[in-house]
Amino acid sequence: MKQVTANKSPTYAFVSLGCPKNLVDSERMLGLLQLEGYQLVQEPKGTDFVVVNTCGFIERAREESFASIKEMIELKRSGGTRGIIVSGCLAEREKEQLLATCPEVDHLVGVFGREQVTKVADRLIGGLDEQRTVFKPAPSRPLPDGNRLRITPRHFAYLKISEGCDRLCTFCAIPKMRGKHATKPMEEVLAEAKELAADGVRELIIVAQDTTYYGMDLYGEPRLAELLAALDKIPGLDWIRVMYLYPMYFGDDLIEALGKAEKIVPYLDMPLQHINDTMLRRMQRRVDRAATEALIAKLRARIDGLVLRTTFIAGFPGETEEQFAELEAFVEKERFERMGVFTYSFEPDTPAARLPDHLPEEVKEARRERLMAIQQAQAFAWNEAQVGKRIEVLLDRPVAGERNAWIGRGAADAPDVDSVIYVTGKRLAPGQIVPTEIVATSGYDLVGAAVGAPR
């Protein structure tokens, strides 16, 4: 159905928004389009169509998604592109209402309609508009993520091990968009990991909506420890990083796997959201303060050099000044190496939206700033303690406009969400792991000099 003249393939541009899980979906759609002969270009202007893979998680993310859609609509109005396909979580959440809001969008593809993107593109190119939406029910097993056209640097990649979430936290709309938790079979995960390693990936970043729940629906028990032990043996990989660990199902087997593996870096991303027991119950987190503190103590005791990343919500409905002060004191005490804070986002289709005592935006913002001020002091102190140490740094890219200067990350730094390390050294290249001496700090970032041969 694609119209190809003079051996010219239809061209398209792609905008990927949101989290790493959504990025994996983007790369899968890019791979499918490439296999069908569509040509990806950098600039949307002059293309046959644009795909916008959206995020719909919180209000700020939806605003960014709508802004990108409207930018493409303006391009279409000026003749800069023939069509617009909107996919991903915002499409899944809004469904046909999105077409009513943005009638110049040509097609919608829901989260689980992802595999149909080439057929949608064929219809757009062919001028067929009798079916403008593709929404599929959540499958019992996650969709395949192989044959991706990766848009991350060649040396790192995200690997999605499950889809959806069973947690039903009162503030979160993800289960409405992504469905119930569905474990990707272990053999499929390992096959994808081997494919990525063969494609040059040195750092594999494990993602899911709820990583520690891996295996519960498929095998009847959590199997993350077993999966990580198998991933640790794959040749070619140097670092394995584990993200989105919910603070449940941390059995001794999982902690042992994390602590003893050769390739799993001592970095855990474990969103906690709050520490006051009343707030945790209102959020329906199912983990109380005592269990959280016991888990943190056990992790720090059994994983050498552990770097903990977490996130909190400031200004959840009903949060009192005393409850927030408890959270402040907890952050002071635990001294997280990495931390982010979100203000509570009102989500109309979540249970938290119906709770009483919503707080003014200025109160939420002020509390976020207070919590981040505590974290900034702790992060800067941690950085100062790194000066003089020698660590391995994975180089991501050169510093623009500079010679022999590079931007990289250590084991303590996940891409895009954490700090970076500036490295000076000759004859270096992206994707190399370089022994580096840390010589200075620069705010949240570190500065180092290469002191050994890269590998």
Tab-separated table of C-alpha atoms in Angstrom:
chain	number	residue	atom	x	y	z
A	1	MET	CA	0.000	0.000	0.000
A	2	LYS	CA	3.025	2.282	0.387
A	3	GLN	CA	3.469	4.577	-2.576
A	4	VAL	CA	7.118	4.494	-3.613
A	5	THR	CA	8.260	6.566	-6.563
A	6	ALA	CA	11.716	6.544	-8.104
A	7	ASN	CA	12.769	3.917	-5.553
A	8	LYS	CA	12.228	6.456	-2.770
A	9	SER	CA	10.917	5.051	0.508
A	10	PRO	CA	8.402	7.085	2.527
A	11	THR	CA	10.148	9.176	5.161
A	12	TYR	CA	9.114	9.792	8.741
A	13	ALA	CA	10.358	11.433	11.921
A	14	PHE	CA	9.876	10.062	15.415
A	15	VAL	CA	9.393	11.855	18.742
A	16	SER	CA	9.808	9.652	21.827
A	17	LEU	CA	8.646	11.033	25.171
A	18	GLY	CA	8.448	9.668	28.700
A	19	CYS	CA	10.178	6.916	30.611
A	20	PRO	CA	12.650	4.214	29.519
A	21	LYS	CA	9.784	1.698	29.242
A	22	ASN	CA	8.191	3.960	26.653
A	23	LEU	CA	11.578	4.323	24.953
A	24	VAL	CA	11.703	0.533	24.463
A	25	ASP	CA	8.270	0.748	22.811
A	26	SER	CA	9.586	3.525	20.568
A	27	GLU	CA	12.594	1.456	19.530
A	28	ARG	CA	10.383	-1.534	18.756
A	29	MET	CA	8.122	0.597	16.516
A	30	LEU	CA	11.193	2.089	14.825
A	31	GLY	CA	12.468	-1.419	14.161
A	32	LEU	CA	9.154	-2.527	12.660
A	33	LEU	CA	8.989	0.532	10.417
A	34	GLN	CA	12.565	-0.022	9.277
A	35	LEU	CA	11.828	-3.658	8.420
A	36	GLU	CA	8.934	-2.448	6.245
A	37	GLY	CA	11.187	-0.068	4.334
A	38	TYR	CA	10.208	3.234	5.908
A	39	GLN	CA	13.079	5.723	6.123
A	40	LEU	CA	13.732	7.481	9.433
A	41	VAL	CA	15.006	11.067	9.191
A	42	GLN	CA	16.052	13.516	11.890
A	43	GLU	CA	13.904	16.533	11.044
A	44	PRO	CA	10.085	16.337	10.817
A	45	LYS	CA	9.917	19.025	8.128
A	46	GLY	CA	9.525	17.483	4.698
A	47	THR	CA	8.525	14.022	5.925
A	48	ASP	CA	5.605	11.891	4.851
A	49	PHE	CA	4.538	11.535	8.487
A	50	VAL	CA	5.595	11.967	12.104
A	51	VAL	CA	5.083	9.516	14.966
A	52	VAL	CA	4.767	11.018	18.459
A	53	ASN	CA	5.055	8.341	21.149
A	54	THR	CA	3.562	10.050	24.167
A	55	CYS	CA	3.649	9.878	27.962
A	56	GLY	CA	0.447	10.258	29.976
A	57	PHE	CA	1.723	9.588	33.491
A	58	ILE	CA	1.355	12.952	35.253
A	59	GLU	CA	0.089	16.398	34.306
A	60	ARG	CA	3.518	17.765	33.386
A	61	ALA	CA	4.168	14.790	31.088
A	62	ARG	CA	0.775	15.186	29.421
A	63	GLU	CA	1.471	18.880	28.849
A	64	GLU	CA	4.761	17.977	27.153
A	65	SER	CA	2.999	15.384	24.991
A	66	PHE	CA	0.250	17.800	23.926
A	67	ALA	CA	2.877	20.459	23.164
A	68	SER	CA	4.707	18.041	20.836
A	69	ILE	CA	1.455	17.024	19.153
A	70	LYS	CA	0.470	20.664	18.595
A	71	GLU	CA	3.923	21.439	17.208
A	72	MET	CA	3.453	18.659	14.637
A	73	ILE	CA	-0.059	19.917	13.848
A	74	GLU	CA	1.385	23.352	13.049
A	75	LEU	CA	3.964	21.674	10.819
A	76	LYS	CA	1.205	19.765	9.023
A	77	ARG	CA	-0.841	22.938	8.533
A	78	SER	CA	2.145	24.597	6.865
A	79	GLY	CA	2.671	21.621	4.556
A	80	GLY	CA	5.770	20.406	6.368
A	81	THR	CA	4.450	16.860	6.827
A	82	ARG	CA	1.566	14.877	5.389
A	83	GLY	CA	0.370	13.101	8.514
A	84	ILE	CA	0.610	12.570	12.267
A	85	ILE	CA	0.446	9.290	14.204
A	86	VAL	CA	0.117	9.581	17.992
A	87	SER	CA	0.956	6.507	20.040
A	88	GLY	CA	1.760	5.531	23.617
A	89	CYS	CA	0.326	6.233	27.043
A	90	LEU	CA	-1.483	9.514	26.323
A	91	ALA	CA	-3.207	7.896	23.354
A	92	GLU	CA	-4.154	4.921	25.540
A	93	ARG	CA	-5.428	7.145	28.330
A	94	GLU	CA	-7.382	9.649	26.215
A	95	LYS	CA	-8.463	7.293	23.404
A	96	GLU	CA	-10.936	8.906	20.955
A	97	GLN	CA	-11.146	12.019	23.114
A	98	LEU	CA	-7.674	12.872	21.865
A	99	LEU	CA	-9.001	13.014	18.295
A	100	ALA	CA	-11.753	15.349	19.467
A	101	THR	CA	-9.140	17.566	21.123
A	102	CYS	CA	-6.687	17.339	18.206
A	103	PRO	CA	-8.757	16.510	15.087
A	104	GLU	CA	-5.785	17.042	12.765
A	105	VAL	CA	-4.081	13.955	14.177
A	106	ASP	CA	-4.489	11.256	11.539
A	107	HIS	CA	-4.165	8.053	13.577
A	108	LEU	CA	-3.988	6.889	17.195
A	109	VAL	CA	-2.089	3.783	18.291
A	110	GLY	CA	-2.583	2.606	21.866
A	111	VAL	CA	0.112	1.050	24.040
A	112	PHE	CA	-0.801	-2.482	23.002
A	113	GLY	CA	-1.491	-1.568	19.369
A	114	ARG	CA	2.234	-0.933	18.984
A	115	GLU	CA	2.802	-3.959	16.713
A	116	GLN	CA	0.326	-2.530	14.166
A	117	VAL	CA	2.273	0.677	13.563
A	118	THR	CA	3.390	-0.342	10.067
A	119	LYS	CA	-0.191	-1.086	9.008
A	120	VAL	CA	-1.233	2.304	10.360
A	121	ALA	CA	1.594	3.945	8.410
A	122	ASP	CA	0.513	2.069	5.279
A	123	ARG	CA	-3.042	3.393	5.668
A	124	LEU	CA	-1.783	6.945	6.172
A	125	ILE	CA	0.478	6.816	3.112
A	126	GLY	CA	-2.339	5.227	1.106
A	127	GLY	CA	-4.810	7.946	2.094
A	128	LEU	CA	-7.115	5.506	3.858
A	129	ASP	CA	-8.817	6.981	6.916
A	130	GLU	CA	-11.729	4.644	7.581
A	131	GLN	CA	-9.948	3.300	10.671
A	132	ARG	CA	-8.112	5.982	12.613
A	133	THR	CA	-7.513	4.167	15.892
A	134	VAL	CA	-5.809	0.938	16.952
A	135	PHE	CA	-6.457	-0.054	20.572
A	136	LYS	CA	-5.754	-3.589	21.734
A	137	PRO	CA	-6.428	-5.182	25.135
A	138	ALA	CA	-3.445	-5.817	27.356
A	139	PRO	CA	-2.015	-9.225	26.382
A	140	SER	CA	-1.469	-11.964	28.957
A	141	ARG	CA	2.247	-11.894	28.101
A	142	PRO	CA	4.273	-8.782	27.231
A	143	LEU	CA	4.780	-7.935	23.586
A	144	PRO	CA	8.165	-8.879	22.082
A	145	ASP	CA	10.874	-6.216	22.202
A	146	GLY	CA	13.416	-7.776	19.837
A	147	ASN	CA	14.484	-6.314	16.489
A	148	ARG	CA	14.564	-2.800	17.928
A	149	LEU	CA	16.110	0.169	16.150
A	150	ARG	CA	17.866	1.633	19.160
A	151	ILE	CA	18.065	5.377	19.680
A	152	THR	CA	20.254	5.185	22.778
A	153	PRO	CA	24.029	5.254	22.253
A	154	ARG	CA	25.271	1.879	21.031
A	155	HIS	CA	26.951	1.001	24.347
A	156	PHE	CA	23.870	1.025	26.611
A	157	ALA	CA	20.305	-0.163	26.291
A	158	TYR	CA	17.148	-0.668	28.307
A	159	LEU	CA	15.701	-4.158	28.714
A	160	LYS	CA	12.040	-4.381	29.723
A	161	ILE	CA	11.330	-7.552	31.727
A	162	SER	CA	7.604	-7.125	32.379
A	163	GLU	CA	4.654	-4.946	31.499
A	164	GLY	CA	1.926	-3.341	33.596
A	165	CYS	CA	1.503	-3.173	37.360
A	166	ASP	CA	-0.647	-4.793	40.052
A	167	ARG	CA	0.189	-2.262	42.778
A	168	LEU	CA	-2.809	0.085	42.436
A	169	CYS	CA	-1.148	2.948	44.299
A	170	THR	CA	-3.869	5.556	44.749
A	171	PHE	CA	-1.956	8.345	42.958
A	172	CYS	CA	-1.003	6.341	39.865
A	173	ALA	CA	-2.829	5.829	36.554
A	174	ILE	CA	-0.276	3.415	35.059
A	175	PRO	CA	-2.459	0.281	35.531
A	176	LYS	CA	-5.193	2.028	33.528
A	177	MET	CA	-2.763	2.649	30.674
A	178	ARG	CA	-0.457	-0.369	30.907
A	179	GLY	CA	-2.735	-3.037	32.386
A	180	LYS	CA	-2.012	-5.663	34.996
A	181	HIS	CA	1.478	-6.994	35.631
A	182	ALA	CA	2.612	-9.467	32.973
A	183	THR	CA	6.005	-11.158	33.248
A	184	LYS	CA	8.068	-11.622	30.100
A	185	PRO	CA	9.233	-15.276	30.072
A	186	MET	CA	12.808	-15.667	31.216
A	187	GLU	CA	13.984	-17.262	27.985
A	188	GLU	CA	12.676	-14.248	26.010
A	189	VAL	CA	14.422	-11.787	28.325
A	190	LEU	CA	17.713	-13.673	28.010
A	191	ALA	CA	17.387	-13.860	24.223
A	192	GLU	CA	16.846	-10.105	24.025
A	193	ALA	CA	19.804	-9.497	26.336
A	194	LYS	CA	22.060	-11.634	24.144
A	195	GLU	CA	20.833	-9.790	21.048
A	196	LEU	CA	21.668	-6.459	22.691
A	197	ALA	CA	25.093	-7.661	23.846
A	198	ALA	CA	25.848	-8.825	20.301
A	199	ASP	CA	24.873	-5.343	19.090
A	200	GLY	CA	27.559	-3.719	21.235
A	201	VAL	CA	25.722	-3.036	24.480
A	202	ARG	CA	28.056	-2.848	27.482
A	203	GLU	CA	25.570	-1.506	30.052
A	204	LEU	CA	22.195	-3.243	30.289
A	205	ILE	CA	19.551	-1.346	32.255
A	206	ILE	CA	16.719	-3.503	33.609
A	207	VAL	CA	13.340	-1.733	33.639
A	208	ALA	CA	9.707	-2.540	34.371
A	209	GLN	CA	6.829	-0.889	36.183
A	210	ASP	CA	7.614	-3.153	39.170
A	211	THR	CA	10.897	-5.038	38.838
A	212	THR	CA	10.792	-7.009	42.101
A	213	TYR	CA	7.395	-8.500	41.176
A	214	TYR	CA	8.991	-10.251	38.192
A	215	GLY	CA	7.721	-13.816	37.869
A	216	MET	CA	4.791	-13.731	40.319
A	217	ASP	CA	2.071	-14.045	37.701
A	218	LEU	CA	3.905	-16.471	35.409
A	219	TYR	CA	5.813	-18.687	37.836
A	220	GLY	CA	3.847	-18.199	41.052
A	221	GLU	CA	6.859	-16.718	42.875
A	222	PRO	CA	9.298	-13.821	42.418
A	223	ARG	CA	12.103	-14.883	40.073
A	224	LEU	CA	14.146	-11.695	39.708
A	225	ALA	CA	17.117	-13.215	41.557
A	226	GLU	CA	17.240	-16.134	39.136
A	227	LEU	CA	16.893	-13.833	36.135
A	228	LEU	CA	19.703	-11.564	37.317
A	229	ALA	CA	22.000	-14.547	37.937
A	230	ALA	CA	21.415	-15.681	34.346
A	231	LEU	CA	21.931	-12.178	32.914
A	232	ASP	CA	25.186	-11.908	34.864
A	233	LYS	CA	26.624	-14.764	32.785
A	234	ILE	CA	25.955	-13.261	29.333
A	235	PRO	CA	29.243	-12.564	27.506
A	236	GLY	CA	29.859	-9.034	26.289
A	237	LEU	CA	28.007	-7.201	29.026
A	238	ASP	CA	30.064	-5.207	31.533
A	239	TRP	CA	27.453	-3.473	33.693
A	240	ILE	CA	23.904	-4.450	34.624
A	241	ARG	CA	21.813	-1.778	36.338
A	242	VAL	CA	18.468	-2.516	38.011
A	243	MET	CA	15.740	0.148	38.107
A	244	TYR	CA	12.185	0.495	39.501
A	245	LEU	CA	12.524	-1.904	42.424
A	246	TYR	CA	9.377	-1.767	44.543
A	247	PRO	CA	10.236	-2.234	48.267
A	248	MET	CA	8.544	-5.640	48.472
A	249	TYR	CA	9.709	-9.161	47.601
A	250	PHE	CA	13.306	-8.415	48.578
A	251	GLY	CA	14.090	-11.946	49.670
A	252	ASP	CA	17.537	-12.993	50.826
A	253	ASP	CA	18.081	-14.687	47.464
A	254	LEU	CA	17.587	-11.385	45.636
A	255	ILE	CA	19.860	-9.446	47.971
A	256	GLU	CA	22.510	-12.145	47.603
A	257	ALA	CA	22.199	-12.042	43.810
A	258	LEU	CA	22.582	-8.268	43.826
A	259	GLY	CA	25.552	-8.350	46.177
A	260	LYS	CA	27.538	-11.204	44.652
A	261	ALA	CA	27.052	-10.761	40.909
A	262	GLU	CA	30.086	-9.743	38.890
A	263	LYS	CA	28.322	-7.368	36.500
A	264	ILE	CA	25.427	-5.918	38.514
A	265	VAL	CA	26.566	-2.493	39.661
A	266	PRO	CA	25.916	-1.593	43.325
A	267	TYR	CA	23.124	0.829	42.403
A	268	LEU	CA	19.443	0.321	43.188
A	269	ASP	CA	16.554	2.525	42.127
A	270	MET	CA	13.811	2.002	44.740
A	271	PRO	CA	10.980	4.595	44.733
A	272	LEU	CA	9.612	4.986	48.285
A	273	GLN	CA	7.184	7.951	47.812
A	274	HIS	CA	6.825	8.691	51.567
A	275	ILE	CA	7.769	7.379	55.008
A	276	ASN	CA	4.888	8.423	57.286
A	277	ASP	CA	2.664	5.386	57.876
A	278	THR	CA	-0.583	7.304	57.453
A	279	MET	CA	0.589	8.705	54.130
A	280	LEU	CA	1.789	5.277	52.996
A	281	ARG	CA	-1.648	3.814	53.775
A	282	ARG	CA	-3.411	6.636	51.898
A	283	MET	CA	-1.100	5.970	48.970
A	284	GLN	CA	-1.812	2.218	49.323
A	285	ARG	CA	1.879	1.383	49.227
A	286	ARG	CA	1.543	-1.756	51.407
A	287	VAL	CA	4.958	-1.173	53.017
A	288	ASP	CA	5.265	0.664	56.334
A	289	ARG	CA	8.099	2.708	57.788
A	290	ALA	CA	9.519	-0.083	59.931
A	291	ALA	CA	9.757	-2.485	56.975
A	292	THR	CA	11.319	0.221	54.801
A	293	GLU	CA	14.001	1.076	57.345
A	294	ALA	CA	14.789	-2.596	57.943
A	295	LEU	CA	15.162	-3.196	54.203
A	296	ILE	CA	17.471	-0.210	53.710
A	297	ALA	CA	19.663	-1.346	56.596
A	298	LYS	CA	19.871	-4.869	55.198
A	299	LEU	CA	20.721	-3.657	51.701
A	300	ARG	CA	23.473	-1.350	52.931
A	301	ALA	CA	24.923	-4.089	55.146
A	302	ARG	CA	25.044	-6.711	52.411
A	303	ILE	CA	25.873	-4.777	49.215
A	304	ASP	CA	29.304	-3.158	49.296
A	305	GLY	CA	29.419	0.460	48.165
A	306	LEU	CA	25.670	0.606	47.571
A	307	VAL	CA	24.234	3.717	45.922
A	308	LEU	CA	20.503	4.082	46.595
A	309	ARG	CA	18.271	6.168	44.375
A	310	THR	CA	14.709	6.932	45.450
A	311	THR	CA	11.820	9.323	44.770
A	312	PHE	CA	9.258	10.974	47.027
A	313	ILE	CA	5.945	12.764	46.541
A	314	ALA	CA	5.549	16.120	48.287
A	315	GLY	CA	2.087	17.430	49.093
A	316	PHE	CA	-0.007	14.267	48.781
A	317	PRO	CA	-3.651	14.948	49.764
A	318	GLY	CA	-3.989	15.311	53.520
A	319	GLU	CA	-0.252	15.554	54.194
A	320	THR	CA	0.177	17.587	57.373
A	321	GLU	CA	3.182	19.707	58.280
A	322	GLU	CA	4.076	17.118	60.943
A	323	GLN	CA	3.932	14.247	58.453
A	324	PHE	CA	6.090	16.149	56.006
A	325	ALA	CA	8.559	16.996	58.782
A	326	GLU	CA	8.807	13.252	59.452
A	327	LEU	CA	9.750	12.731	55.812
A	328	GLU	CA	12.353	15.504	56.041
A	329	ALA	CA	13.918	13.890	59.099
A	330	PHE	CA	13.947	10.499	57.385
A	331	VAL	CA	15.774	11.913	54.346
A	332	GLU	CA	18.283	13.591	56.672
A	333	LYS	CA	18.893	10.285	58.443
A	334	GLU	CA	19.142	7.924	55.474
A	335	ARG	CA	21.390	10.128	53.311
A	336	PHE	CA	20.326	8.766	49.926
A	337	GLU	CA	23.045	9.141	47.305
A	338	ARG	CA	20.465	9.896	44.606
A	339	MET	CA	16.964	11.302	45.125
A	340	GLY	CA	14.180	12.981	43.195
A	341	VAL	CA	11.037	14.711	44.478
A	342	PHE	CA	7.755	15.218	42.631
A	343	THR	CA	4.907	17.407	43.728
A	344	TYR	CA	1.634	15.474	43.890
A	345	SER	CA	-0.051	15.520	40.489
A	346	PHE	CA	-3.857	15.514	40.461
A	347	GLU	CA	-4.934	12.623	38.239
A	348	PRO	CA	-8.730	12.677	37.689
A	349	ASP	CA	-9.112	8.915	37.141
A	350	THR	CA	-7.228	7.780	40.261
A	351	PRO	CA	-8.466	7.063	43.816
A	352	ALA	CA	-6.278	9.838	45.242
A	353	ALA	CA	-8.289	12.385	43.249
A	354	ARG	CA	-11.287	11.578	45.445
A	355	LEU	CA	-9.404	12.003	48.721
A	356	PRO	CA	-10.182	15.063	50.857
A	357	ASP	CA	-7.766	17.844	51.820
A	358	HIS	CA	-5.891	18.498	48.596
A	359	LEU	CA	-3.116	21.015	49.156
A	360	PRO	CA	-2.495	24.291	47.293
A	361	GLU	CA	0.155	24.192	44.589
A	362	GLU	CA	2.334	26.688	46.430
A	363	VAL	CA	2.422	24.418	49.493
A	364	LYS	CA	3.367	21.407	47.382
A	365	GLU	CA	6.116	23.337	45.602
A	366	ALA	CA	7.508	24.742	48.852
A	367	ARG	CA	7.692	21.265	50.366
A	368	ARG	CA	9.415	19.901	47.287
A	369	GLU	CA	12.014	22.658	47.506
A	370	ARG	CA	12.600	21.975	51.199
A	371	LEU	CA	13.183	18.287	50.565
A	372	MET	CA	15.479	18.939	47.627
A	373	ALA	CA	17.503	21.427	49.698
A	374	ILE	CA	18.221	18.642	52.186
A	375	GLN	CA	19.159	16.309	49.358
A	376	GLN	CA	21.362	18.861	47.644
A	377	ALA	CA	23.531	19.237	50.735
A	378	GLN	CA	23.832	15.463	51.045
A	379	ALA	CA	24.562	14.960	47.351
A	380	PHE	CA	27.266	17.630	47.409
A	381	ALA	CA	28.837	16.048	50.500
A	382	TRP	CA	28.830	12.645	48.789
A	383	ASN	CA	30.504	14.212	45.760
A	384	GLU	CA	33.234	15.771	47.897
A	385	ALA	CA	33.931	12.324	49.373
A	386	GLN	CA	34.602	10.978	45.856
A	387	VAL	CA	37.495	13.376	45.194
A	388	GLY	CA	40.749	11.426	45.134
A	389	LYS	CA	39.106	8.100	44.374
A	390	ARG	CA	39.760	6.046	41.245
A	391	ILE	CA	36.653	4.638	39.571
A	392	GLU	CA	35.636	3.214	36.223
A	393	VAL	CA	33.722	5.597	33.973
A	394	LEU	CA	31.668	4.603	30.924
A	395	LEU	CA	32.056	7.354	28.313
A	396	ASP	CA	28.812	8.457	26.647
A	397	ARG	CA	29.811	11.352	24.368
A	398	PRO	CA	32.378	14.105	23.815
A	399	VAL	CA	31.947	17.526	25.382
A	400	ALA	CA	30.666	19.789	22.614
A	401	GLY	CA	33.314	22.201	21.374
A	402	GLU	CA	36.093	20.761	23.551
A	403	ARG	CA	39.082	18.576	22.698
A	404	ASN	CA	39.957	15.535	24.798
A	405	ALA	CA	36.967	16.112	27.080
A	406	TRP	CA	34.197	13.580	27.573
A	407	ILE	CA	30.914	13.096	29.399
A	408	GLY	CA	30.546	9.767	31.124
A	409	ARG	CA	28.962	7.981	34.066
A	410	GLY	CA	30.129	5.825	36.913
A	411	ALA	CA	28.322	2.929	38.529
A	412	ALA	CA	26.423	5.512	40.643
A	413	ASP	CA	24.886	7.222	37.613
A	414	ALA	CA	21.944	6.029	35.526
A	415	PRO	CA	21.482	7.739	32.135
A	416	ASP	CA	19.361	10.897	32.025
A	417	VAL	CA	18.220	10.816	35.668
A	418	ASP	CA	21.500	11.098	37.587
A	419	SER	CA	24.699	13.129	37.501
A	420	VAL	CA	27.543	12.836	35.008
A	421	ILE	CA	31.337	12.722	35.213
A	422	TYR	CA	33.466	14.988	33.007
A	423	VAL	CA	36.633	13.152	31.965
A	424	THR	CA	39.754	14.535	30.302
A	425	GLY	CA	42.031	12.242	28.361
A	426	LYS	CA	43.502	11.577	24.946
A	427	ARG	CA	42.604	8.889	22.429
A	428	LEU	CA	39.275	8.117	24.094
A	429	ALA	CA	35.960	7.211	22.475
A	430	PRO	CA	32.278	6.733	23.408
A	431	GLY	CA	31.538	3.299	24.813
A	432	GLN	CA	34.935	2.860	26.457
A	433	ILE	CA	35.216	2.142	30.170
A	434	VAL	CA	38.065	4.286	31.470
A	435	PRO	CA	39.894	4.192	34.843
A	436	THR	CA	39.442	7.733	36.125
A	437	GLU	CA	40.729	9.701	39.095
A	438	ILE	CA	38.140	12.120	40.467
A	439	VAL	CA	39.826	15.488	40.917
A	440	ALA	CA	36.989	17.956	41.569
A	441	THR	CA	33.255	18.483	41.899
A	442	SER	CA	30.971	20.664	39.785
A	443	GLY	CA	27.639	20.971	41.557
A	444	TYR	CA	25.931	17.602	41.273
A	445	ASP	CA	28.559	16.404	38.771
A	446	LEU	CA	32.151	15.174	39.124
A	447	VAL	CA	35.317	15.998	37.195
A	448	GLY	CA	38.032	13.416	36.574
A	449	ALA	CA	41.151	12.593	34.577
A	450	ALA	CA	41.768	9.333	32.752
A	451	VAL	CA	44.590	7.477	34.518
A	452	GLY	CA	44.726	4.154	32.716
A	453	ALA	CA	44.104	2.348	29.467
A	454	PRO	CA	40.433	2.183	28.448
A	455	ARG	CA	38.738	-1.119	27.813
